[in-house]
Amino acid sequence: MSKSVRWVHIVLEVIGGVALVAGLGWLAFYFLFIVPMSHFSDGNCSPDTEQRIVNAPDGGAHNFKSFHRTCGQYNFFFAYLSTGNPNKGYEYEPILELKNVGPGAASAVWEGPNRITITYPKSAEVVDAYAKLFGIDIVLRPQ
């Protein structure tokens, strides 16, 4: 076998090895990250229910919206605070995400112009919560 044929053979083996490793890496990424999140955003979620938009008392600058969503086997409760940003998609900022909360089990109310209190069952899992946002205190009350 000539030297040039041997080098071509080695180069092709290296390219094949790199392609094999890249393909296996992509499969691992797909099954570890893409598949677990597929039920959350692929239309397997119910339409949002219990949607409420509540203005701050005393004519405060903010309002919040809250809603319930079921995605696959999971129930969520979300609360968002208005940002004052007029650009579509940036009008609200998340302040709370609860998991394993059935419909009607969580609620959010203003307790003054700068305080929102969120009541939910102790069995719920707090996925994300922000202690203070835009000068508004967020109080969590598990029951």
PDB file of C-alpha atoms in Angstrom:
ATOM      1  CA  MET A   1       0.000   0.000   0.000  1.00  0.00           C
ATOM      2  CA  SER A   2       1.452   3.367  -0.976  1.00  0.00           C
ATOM      3  CA  LYS A   3       1.993   6.160   1.550  1.00  0.00           C
ATOM      4  CA  SER A   4      -0.630   8.431   0.022  1.00  0.00           C
ATOM      5  CA  VAL A   5      -3.305   5.703   0.170  1.00  0.00           C
ATOM      6  CA  ARG A   6      -2.378   5.008   3.800  1.00  0.00           C
ATOM      7  CA  TRP A   7      -2.756   8.730   4.691  1.00  0.00           C
ATOM      8  CA  VAL A   8      -6.124   8.930   2.948  1.00  0.00           C
ATOM      9  CA  HIS A   9      -7.232   5.857   4.895  1.00  0.00           C
ATOM     10  CA  ILE A  10      -6.115   7.408   8.223  1.00  0.00           C
ATOM     11  CA  VAL A  11      -7.819  10.727   7.454  1.00  0.00           C
ATOM     12  CA  LEU A  12     -11.066   8.974   6.551  1.00  0.00           C
ATOM     13  CA  GLU A  13     -10.956   6.941   9.772  1.00  0.00           C
ATOM     14  CA  VAL A  14     -10.424  10.118  11.832  1.00  0.00           C
ATOM     15  CA  ILE A  15     -13.316  11.877  10.067  1.00  0.00           C
ATOM     16  CA  GLY A  16     -15.545   8.853  10.661  1.00  0.00           C
ATOM     17  CA  GLY A  17     -14.598   8.771  14.346  1.00  0.00           C
ATOM     18  CA  VAL A  18     -15.335  12.477  14.786  1.00  0.00           C
ATOM     19  CA  ALA A  19     -18.694  12.065  13.010  1.00  0.00           C
ATOM     20  CA  LEU A  20     -19.561   9.110  15.253  1.00  0.00           C
ATOM     21  CA  VAL A  21     -18.705  11.031  18.446  1.00  0.00           C
ATOM     22  CA  ALA A  22     -20.653  14.101  17.246  1.00  0.00           C
ATOM     23  CA  GLY A  23     -23.700  11.968  16.426  1.00  0.00           C
ATOM     24  CA  LEU A  24     -23.648  10.246  19.811  1.00  0.00           C
ATOM     25  CA  GLY A  25     -23.234  13.620  21.518  1.00  0.00           C
ATOM     26  CA  TRP A  26     -26.260  14.984  19.686  1.00  0.00           C
ATOM     27  CA  LEU A  27     -28.369  11.958  20.680  1.00  0.00           C
ATOM     28  CA  ALA A  28     -27.344  12.353  24.324  1.00  0.00           C
ATOM     29  CA  PHE A  29     -28.234  16.060  24.230  1.00  0.00           C
ATOM     30  CA  TYR A  30     -31.572  15.307  22.591  1.00  0.00           C
ATOM     31  CA  PHE A  31     -32.638  12.686  25.124  1.00  0.00           C
ATOM     32  CA  LEU A  32     -31.282  14.539  28.173  1.00  0.00           C
ATOM     33  CA  PHE A  33     -32.543  18.055  27.378  1.00  0.00           C
ATOM     34  CA  ILE A  34     -34.990  18.205  24.471  1.00  0.00           C
ATOM     35  CA  VAL A  35     -37.282  15.269  25.261  1.00  0.00           C
ATOM     36  CA  PRO A  36     -37.869  16.137  28.957  1.00  0.00           C
ATOM     37  CA  MET A  37     -38.971  19.679  28.048  1.00  0.00           C
ATOM     38  CA  SER A  38     -41.073  18.705  25.034  1.00  0.00           C
ATOM     39  CA  HIS A  39     -44.338  18.520  26.955  1.00  0.00           C
ATOM     40  CA  PHE A  40     -43.976  22.043  28.277  1.00  0.00           C
ATOM     41  CA  SER A  41     -43.997  23.924  25.009  1.00  0.00           C
ATOM     42  CA  ASP A  42     -45.191  21.617  22.251  1.00  0.00           C
ATOM     43  CA  GLY A  43     -48.891  22.156  22.567  1.00  0.00           C
ATOM     44  CA  ASN A  44     -49.379  19.392  25.126  1.00  0.00           C
ATOM     45  CA  CYS A  45     -50.361  22.137  27.574  1.00  0.00           C
ATOM     46  CA  SER A  46     -53.945  23.064  28.250  1.00  0.00           C
ATOM     47  CA  PRO A  47     -55.066  26.598  27.519  1.00  0.00           C
ATOM     48  CA  ASP A  48     -54.320  28.904  30.433  1.00  0.00           C
ATOM     49  CA  THR A  49     -57.198  29.019  32.908  1.00  0.00           C
ATOM     50  CA  GLU A  50     -58.114  31.209  35.863  1.00  0.00           C
ATOM     51  CA  GLN A  51     -56.499  34.166  34.147  1.00  0.00           C
ATOM     52  CA  ARG A  52     -56.645  37.303  36.248  1.00  0.00           C
ATOM     53  CA  ILE A  53     -55.148  40.740  35.770  1.00  0.00           C
ATOM     54  CA  VAL A  54     -55.255  42.781  38.964  1.00  0.00           C
ATOM     55  CA  ASN A  55     -54.285  46.462  39.169  1.00  0.00           C
ATOM     56  CA  ALA A  56     -52.362  47.710  42.192  1.00  0.00           C
ATOM     57  CA  PRO A  57     -54.470  49.438  44.827  1.00  0.00           C
ATOM     58  CA  ASP A  58     -54.315  53.223  45.173  1.00  0.00           C
ATOM     59  CA  GLY A  59     -53.558  53.611  41.466  1.00  0.00           C
ATOM     60  CA  GLY A  60     -50.109  52.012  41.688  1.00  0.00           C
ATOM     61  CA  ALA A  61     -47.965  51.843  38.573  1.00  0.00           C
ATOM     62  CA  HIS A  62     -48.084  48.047  38.253  1.00  0.00           C
ATOM     63  CA  ASN A  63     -50.530  45.230  37.833  1.00  0.00           C
ATOM     64  CA  PHE A  64     -50.019  41.507  37.947  1.00  0.00           C
ATOM     65  CA  LYS A  65     -51.483  38.637  36.036  1.00  0.00           C
ATOM     66  CA  SER A  66     -51.851  35.099  37.273  1.00  0.00           C
ATOM     67  CA  PHE A  67     -53.020  31.900  35.609  1.00  0.00           C
ATOM     68  CA  HIS A  68     -53.081  28.123  35.844  1.00  0.00           C
ATOM     69  CA  ARG A  69     -51.683  25.778  33.174  1.00  0.00           C
ATOM     70  CA  THR A  70     -51.620  21.986  32.849  1.00  0.00           C
ATOM     71  CA  CYS A  71     -48.787  20.463  30.823  1.00  0.00           C
ATOM     72  CA  GLY A  72     -48.881  16.707  30.485  1.00  0.00           C
ATOM     73  CA  GLN A  73     -49.047  15.329  34.013  1.00  0.00           C
ATOM     74  CA  TYR A  74     -48.007  18.596  35.699  1.00  0.00           C
ATOM     75  CA  ASN A  75     -50.119  21.493  36.977  1.00  0.00           C
ATOM     76  CA  PHE A  76     -48.562  24.956  37.237  1.00  0.00           C
ATOM     77  CA  PHE A  77     -49.526  28.324  38.697  1.00  0.00           C
ATOM     78  CA  PHE A  78     -47.804  31.406  37.298  1.00  0.00           C
ATOM     79  CA  ALA A  79     -47.758  35.031  38.409  1.00  0.00           C
ATOM     80  CA  TYR A  80     -46.253  37.879  36.362  1.00  0.00           C
ATOM     81  CA  LEU A  81     -45.717  41.540  37.240  1.00  0.00           C
ATOM     82  CA  SER A  82     -46.125  44.327  34.686  1.00  0.00           C
ATOM     83  CA  THR A  83     -42.870  46.020  33.706  1.00  0.00           C
ATOM     84  CA  GLY A  84     -44.174  49.205  32.125  1.00  0.00           C
ATOM     85  CA  ASN A  85     -42.355  48.263  28.909  1.00  0.00           C
ATOM     86  CA  PRO A  86     -44.683  48.834  25.917  1.00  0.00           C
ATOM     87  CA  ASN A  87     -42.809  46.401  23.618  1.00  0.00           C
ATOM     88  CA  LYS A  88     -44.761  43.233  22.865  1.00  0.00           C
ATOM     89  CA  GLY A  89     -43.368  40.303  24.794  1.00  0.00           C
ATOM     90  CA  TYR A  90     -41.712  42.485  27.440  1.00  0.00           C
ATOM     91  CA  GLU A  91     -44.820  43.814  29.192  1.00  0.00           C
ATOM     92  CA  TYR A  92     -44.586  41.316  32.073  1.00  0.00           C
ATOM     93  CA  GLU A  93     -41.816  39.759  34.143  1.00  0.00           C
ATOM     94  CA  PRO A  94     -42.300  36.417  35.959  1.00  0.00           C
ATOM     95  CA  ILE A  95     -42.467  36.619  39.734  1.00  0.00           C
ATOM     96  CA  LEU A  96     -43.563  33.090  40.623  1.00  0.00           C
ATOM     97  CA  GLU A  97     -43.872  29.594  39.179  1.00  0.00           C
ATOM     98  CA  LEU A  98     -45.432  26.819  41.248  1.00  0.00           C
ATOM     99  CA  LYS A  99     -45.555  23.164  40.221  1.00  0.00           C
ATOM    100  CA  ASN A 100     -48.072  20.545  41.352  1.00  0.00           C
ATOM    101  CA  VAL A 101     -50.840  23.053  42.014  1.00  0.00           C
ATOM    102  CA  GLY A 102     -54.344  22.075  40.989  1.00  0.00           C
ATOM    103  CA  PRO A 103     -56.846  24.545  39.548  1.00  0.00           C
ATOM    104  CA  GLY A 104     -58.128  26.967  42.167  1.00  0.00           C
ATOM    105  CA  ALA A 105     -55.502  25.953  44.745  1.00  0.00           C
ATOM    106  CA  ALA A 106     -53.325  29.080  44.511  1.00  0.00           C
ATOM    107  CA  SER A 107     -54.162  32.768  44.568  1.00  0.00           C
ATOM    108  CA  ALA A 108     -52.392  36.105  44.405  1.00  0.00           C
ATOM    109  CA  VAL A 109     -53.637  39.393  45.895  1.00  0.00           C
ATOM    110  CA  TRP A 110     -52.344  42.895  46.478  1.00  0.00           C
ATOM    111  CA  GLU A 111     -51.784  43.724  50.143  1.00  0.00           C
ATOM    112  CA  GLY A 112     -50.993  47.385  49.656  1.00  0.00           C
ATOM    113  CA  PRO A 113     -49.489  49.289  46.740  1.00  0.00           C
ATOM    114  CA  ASN A 114     -46.072  47.572  46.976  1.00  0.00           C
ATOM    115  CA  ARG A 115     -46.835  44.046  48.164  1.00  0.00           C
ATOM    116  CA  ILE A 116     -48.265  40.927  46.491  1.00  0.00           C
ATOM    117  CA  THR A 117     -49.110  37.899  48.622  1.00  0.00           C
ATOM    118  CA  ILE A 118     -49.356  34.486  47.007  1.00  0.00           C
ATOM    119  CA  THR A 119     -51.126  31.684  48.867  1.00  0.00           C
ATOM    120  CA  TYR A 120     -50.696  28.069  47.776  1.00  0.00           C
ATOM    121  CA  PRO A 121     -50.795  24.501  49.177  1.00  0.00           C
ATOM    122  CA  LYS A 122     -47.765  23.244  51.111  1.00  0.00           C
ATOM    123  CA  SER A 123     -47.598  20.299  48.727  1.00  0.00           C
ATOM    124  CA  ALA A 124     -46.729  22.613  45.812  1.00  0.00           C
ATOM    125  CA  GLU A 125     -43.164  22.937  44.610  1.00  0.00           C
ATOM    126  CA  VAL A 126     -41.821  26.477  44.231  1.00  0.00           C
ATOM    127  CA  VAL A 127     -39.935  26.330  40.925  1.00  0.00           C
ATOM    128  CA  ASP A 128     -39.037  30.031  40.723  1.00  0.00           C
ATOM    129  CA  ALA A 129     -39.773  32.952  43.029  1.00  0.00           C
ATOM    130  CA  TYR A 130     -38.413  36.487  43.039  1.00  0.00           C
ATOM    131  CA  ALA A 131     -38.249  38.236  46.420  1.00  0.00           C
ATOM    132  CA  LYS A 132     -38.502  41.782  45.104  1.00  0.00           C
ATOM    133  CA  LEU A 133     -39.010  43.138  41.616  1.00  0.00           C
ATOM    134  CA  PHE A 134     -39.606  46.727  40.501  1.00  0.00           C
ATOM    135  CA  GLY A 135     -39.942  47.779  44.150  1.00  0.00           C
ATOM    136  CA  ILE A 136     -42.724  45.257  44.789  1.00  0.00           C
ATOM    137  CA  ASP A 137     -42.355  42.753  47.653  1.00  0.00           C
ATOM    138  CA  ILE A 138     -43.501  39.229  46.875  1.00  0.00           C
ATOM    139  CA  VAL A 139     -44.712  37.289  49.949  1.00  0.00           C
ATOM    140  CA  LEU A 140     -45.200  33.515  49.728  1.00  0.00           C
ATOM    141  CA  ARG A 141     -47.707  31.882  52.083  1.00  0.00           C
ATOM    142  CA  PRO A 142     -47.895  28.109  51.903  1.00  0.00           C
ATOM    143  CA  GLN A 143     -50.998  26.679  53.616  1.00  0.00           C
TER     144      GLN A 143
END
